[in-house]
Short mmCIF file of C-alpha atoms in Angstrom, two decimals:
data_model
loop_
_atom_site.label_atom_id
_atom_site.label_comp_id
_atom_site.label_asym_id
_atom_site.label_seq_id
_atom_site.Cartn_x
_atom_site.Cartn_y
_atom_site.Cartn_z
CA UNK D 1 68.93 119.30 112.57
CA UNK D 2 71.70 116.51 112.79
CA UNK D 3 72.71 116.74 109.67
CA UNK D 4 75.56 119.41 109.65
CA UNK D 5 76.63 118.12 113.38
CA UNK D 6 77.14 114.72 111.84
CA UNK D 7 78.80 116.12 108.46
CA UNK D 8 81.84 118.11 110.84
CA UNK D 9 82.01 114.80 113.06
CA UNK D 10 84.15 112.40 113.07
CA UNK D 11 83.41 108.65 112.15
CA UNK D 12 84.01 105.71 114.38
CA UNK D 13 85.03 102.37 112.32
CA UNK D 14 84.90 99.06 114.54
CA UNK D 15 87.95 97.30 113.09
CA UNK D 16 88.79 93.38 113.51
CA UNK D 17 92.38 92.84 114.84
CA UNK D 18 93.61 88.75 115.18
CA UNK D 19 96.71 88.88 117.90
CA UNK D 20 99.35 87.03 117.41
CA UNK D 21 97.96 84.24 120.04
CA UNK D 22 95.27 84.15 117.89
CA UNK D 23 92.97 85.53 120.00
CA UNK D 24 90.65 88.49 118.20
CA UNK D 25 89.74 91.82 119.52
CA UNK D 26 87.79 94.73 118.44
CA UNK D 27 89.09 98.22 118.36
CA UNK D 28 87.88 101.05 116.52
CA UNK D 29 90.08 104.09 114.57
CA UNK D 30 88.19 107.16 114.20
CA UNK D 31 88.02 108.92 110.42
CA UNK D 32 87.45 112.84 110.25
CA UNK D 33 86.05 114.78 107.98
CA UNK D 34 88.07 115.43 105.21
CA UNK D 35 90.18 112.36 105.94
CA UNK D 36 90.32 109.45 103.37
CA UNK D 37 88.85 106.26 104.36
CA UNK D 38 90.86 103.41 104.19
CA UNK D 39 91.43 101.57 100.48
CA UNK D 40 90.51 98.16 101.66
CA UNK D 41 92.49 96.96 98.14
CA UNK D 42 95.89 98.75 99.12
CA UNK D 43 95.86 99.90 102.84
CA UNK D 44 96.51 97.51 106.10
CA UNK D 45 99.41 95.53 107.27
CA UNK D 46 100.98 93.20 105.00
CA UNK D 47 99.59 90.14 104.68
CA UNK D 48 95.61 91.50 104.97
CA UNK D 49 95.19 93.88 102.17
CA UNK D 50 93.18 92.72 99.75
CA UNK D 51 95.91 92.65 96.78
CA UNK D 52 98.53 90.39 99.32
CA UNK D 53 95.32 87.85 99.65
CA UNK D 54 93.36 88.05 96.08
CA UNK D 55 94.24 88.09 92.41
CA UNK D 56 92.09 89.91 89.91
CA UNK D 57 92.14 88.95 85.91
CA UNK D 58 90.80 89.15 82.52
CA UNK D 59 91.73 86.89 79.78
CA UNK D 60 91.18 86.07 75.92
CA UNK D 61 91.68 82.44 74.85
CA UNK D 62 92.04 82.15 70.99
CA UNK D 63 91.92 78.66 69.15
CA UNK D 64 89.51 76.00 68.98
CA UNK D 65 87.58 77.56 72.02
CA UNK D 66 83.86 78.10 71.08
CA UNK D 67 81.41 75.39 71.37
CA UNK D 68 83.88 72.31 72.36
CA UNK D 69 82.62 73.11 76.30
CA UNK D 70 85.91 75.08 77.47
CA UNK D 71 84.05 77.84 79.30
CA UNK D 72 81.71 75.23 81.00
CA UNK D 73 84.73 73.20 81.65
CA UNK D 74 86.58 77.06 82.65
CA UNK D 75 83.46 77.47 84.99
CA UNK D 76 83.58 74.39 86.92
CA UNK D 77 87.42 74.76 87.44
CA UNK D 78 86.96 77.69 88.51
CA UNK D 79 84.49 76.49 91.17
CA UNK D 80 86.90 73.79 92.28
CA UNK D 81 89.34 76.68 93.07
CA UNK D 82 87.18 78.67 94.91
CA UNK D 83 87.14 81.41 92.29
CA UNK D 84 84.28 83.59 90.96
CA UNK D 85 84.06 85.71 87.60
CA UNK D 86 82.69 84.90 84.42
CA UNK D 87 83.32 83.38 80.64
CA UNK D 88 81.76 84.37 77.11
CA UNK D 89 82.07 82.71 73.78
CA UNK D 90 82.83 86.23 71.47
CA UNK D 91 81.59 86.69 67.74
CA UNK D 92 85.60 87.09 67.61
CA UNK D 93 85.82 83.32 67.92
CA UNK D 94 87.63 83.45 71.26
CA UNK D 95 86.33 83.05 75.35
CA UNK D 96 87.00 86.39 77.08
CA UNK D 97 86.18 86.48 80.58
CA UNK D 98 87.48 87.60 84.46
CA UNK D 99 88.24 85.79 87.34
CA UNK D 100 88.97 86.86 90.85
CA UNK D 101 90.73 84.24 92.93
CA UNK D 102 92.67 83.58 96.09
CA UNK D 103 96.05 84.48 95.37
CA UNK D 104 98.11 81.06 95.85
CA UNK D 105 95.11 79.65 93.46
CA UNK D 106 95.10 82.09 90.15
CA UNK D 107 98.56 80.56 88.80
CA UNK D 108 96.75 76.88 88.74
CA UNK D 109 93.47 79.11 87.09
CA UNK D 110 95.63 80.72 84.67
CA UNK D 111 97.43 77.79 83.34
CA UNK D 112 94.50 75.57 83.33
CA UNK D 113 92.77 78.28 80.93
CA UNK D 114 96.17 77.63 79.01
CA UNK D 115 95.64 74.42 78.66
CA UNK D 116 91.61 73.96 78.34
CA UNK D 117 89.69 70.63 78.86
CA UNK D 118 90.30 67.64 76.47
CA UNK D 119 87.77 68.74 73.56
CA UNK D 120 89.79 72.35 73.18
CA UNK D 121 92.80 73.44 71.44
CA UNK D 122 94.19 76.51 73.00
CA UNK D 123 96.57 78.13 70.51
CA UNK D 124 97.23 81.36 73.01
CA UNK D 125 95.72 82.84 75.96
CA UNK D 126 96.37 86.99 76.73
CA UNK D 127 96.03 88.04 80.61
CA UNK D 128 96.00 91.03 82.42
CA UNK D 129 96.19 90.88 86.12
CA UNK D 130 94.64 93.85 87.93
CA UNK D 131 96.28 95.71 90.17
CA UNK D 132 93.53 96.25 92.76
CA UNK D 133 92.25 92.95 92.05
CA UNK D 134 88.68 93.80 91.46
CA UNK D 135 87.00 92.13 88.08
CA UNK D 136 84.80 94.45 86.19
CA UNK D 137 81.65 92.04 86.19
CA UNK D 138 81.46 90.81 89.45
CA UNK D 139 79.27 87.46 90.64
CA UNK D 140 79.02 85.09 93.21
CA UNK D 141 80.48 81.75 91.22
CA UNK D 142 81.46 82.01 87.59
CA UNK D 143 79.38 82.22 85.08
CA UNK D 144 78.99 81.73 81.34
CA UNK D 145 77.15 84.61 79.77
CA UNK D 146 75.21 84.72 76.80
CA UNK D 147 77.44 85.17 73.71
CA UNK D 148 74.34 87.52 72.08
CA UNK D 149 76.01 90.17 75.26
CA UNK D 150 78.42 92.31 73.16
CA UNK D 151 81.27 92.80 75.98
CA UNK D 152 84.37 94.27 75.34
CA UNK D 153 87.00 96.63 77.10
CA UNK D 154 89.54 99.62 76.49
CA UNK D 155 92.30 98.05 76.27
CA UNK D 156 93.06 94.15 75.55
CA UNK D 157 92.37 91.80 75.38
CA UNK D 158 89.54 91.91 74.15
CA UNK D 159 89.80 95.52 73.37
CA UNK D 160 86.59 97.25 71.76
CA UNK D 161 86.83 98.05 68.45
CA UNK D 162 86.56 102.22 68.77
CA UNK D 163 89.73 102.19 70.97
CA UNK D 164 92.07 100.29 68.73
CA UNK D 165 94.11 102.39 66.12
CA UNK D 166 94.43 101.85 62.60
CA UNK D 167 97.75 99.82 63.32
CA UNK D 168 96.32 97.50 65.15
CA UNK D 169 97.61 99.14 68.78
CA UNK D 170 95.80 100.60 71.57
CA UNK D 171 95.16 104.31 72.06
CA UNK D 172 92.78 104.12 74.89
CA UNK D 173 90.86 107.36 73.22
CA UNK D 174 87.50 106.41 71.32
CA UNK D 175 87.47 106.62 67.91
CA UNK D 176 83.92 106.04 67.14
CA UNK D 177 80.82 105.42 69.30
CA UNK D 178 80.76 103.88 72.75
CA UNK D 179 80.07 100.24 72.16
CA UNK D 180 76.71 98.72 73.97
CA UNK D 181 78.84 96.58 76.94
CA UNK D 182 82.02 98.81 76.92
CA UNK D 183 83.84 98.19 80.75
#
């Protein structure tokens, strides 16, 4: 049986190095058992980790949002960038979505969701940036979904409604039942 052999072995990972001349070169670092895999998000020389080359986001836009195209608009922006993620009209009257972008591109994503297209008045827009840059919802372009989805979060924005206490703050501890889309 290979199986408890190849559970006491060690792993070999084939790794991708660019030189300096750049040239490329395989080489391959060898994980044990026991050992902890590299966090492609955090670990790596500078300049190749995934949070030095990509910026992770979720946003709430509040104003005159719904219906006057600003997460189509959002969308194809988006596109233009060479981001991916995902924009929903809520029942709350605002767009809450994600986005995932290079990151010298999320600044011109983030103020361009400040700003909306022509038809939209944004009165505010609430970010928070993730800190290992992965989006909850993840797709390969951005994309509107349906607003009869019922999406919401733990903490804002777009907090769900069983994790917000009575003042209006967030307590990150349910206070009723899960809700159906709850990330």
């Amino acid at each position: 049986d290979m199986m408890p052999a190849m559970a006491t072995s060690r792993c070999l990972l084939t790794v991708l190095l660019l030189s300096s001349g750049g040239g490329m070169r395989y080489t391959e670092a060898a994980v044990g058992a026991g050992e902890e895999p590299l966090d492609v998000a955090f670990d790596g020389p500078p300049g190749w980790r995934m949070v030095d080359r990509f910026a992770g986001f979720r946003y709430e836009a509040q104003g005159s949002v719904v219906s006057v195209g600003y997460s189509e608009a959002a969308a194809v922006k988006a596109e233009a960038l060479g981001c991916f993620g995902w924009a929903q009209s809520t029942a709350r009257g605002s767009v809450v979505g994600e986005a995932r972008c290079a990151k010298s591109v999320a600044p011109v994503m983030k103020e361009w969701l400040e700003q909306g297209n022509p038809e939209s008045r944004v009165d505010s827009v609430t970010f928070k940036d993730y800190e290992n840059t992965k989006i909850k919802l993840h797709f390969s372009h951005f994309k509107i979904l349906p607003e009869e989805r019922e999406t919401c979060f733990r903490d804002p924005p777009h907090q769900c409604a069983e994790f917000q206490e009575p003042n209006g703050g967030s307590s990150g501890a349910p206070t009723g039942s899960r809700a159906p889309d709850e990330l």
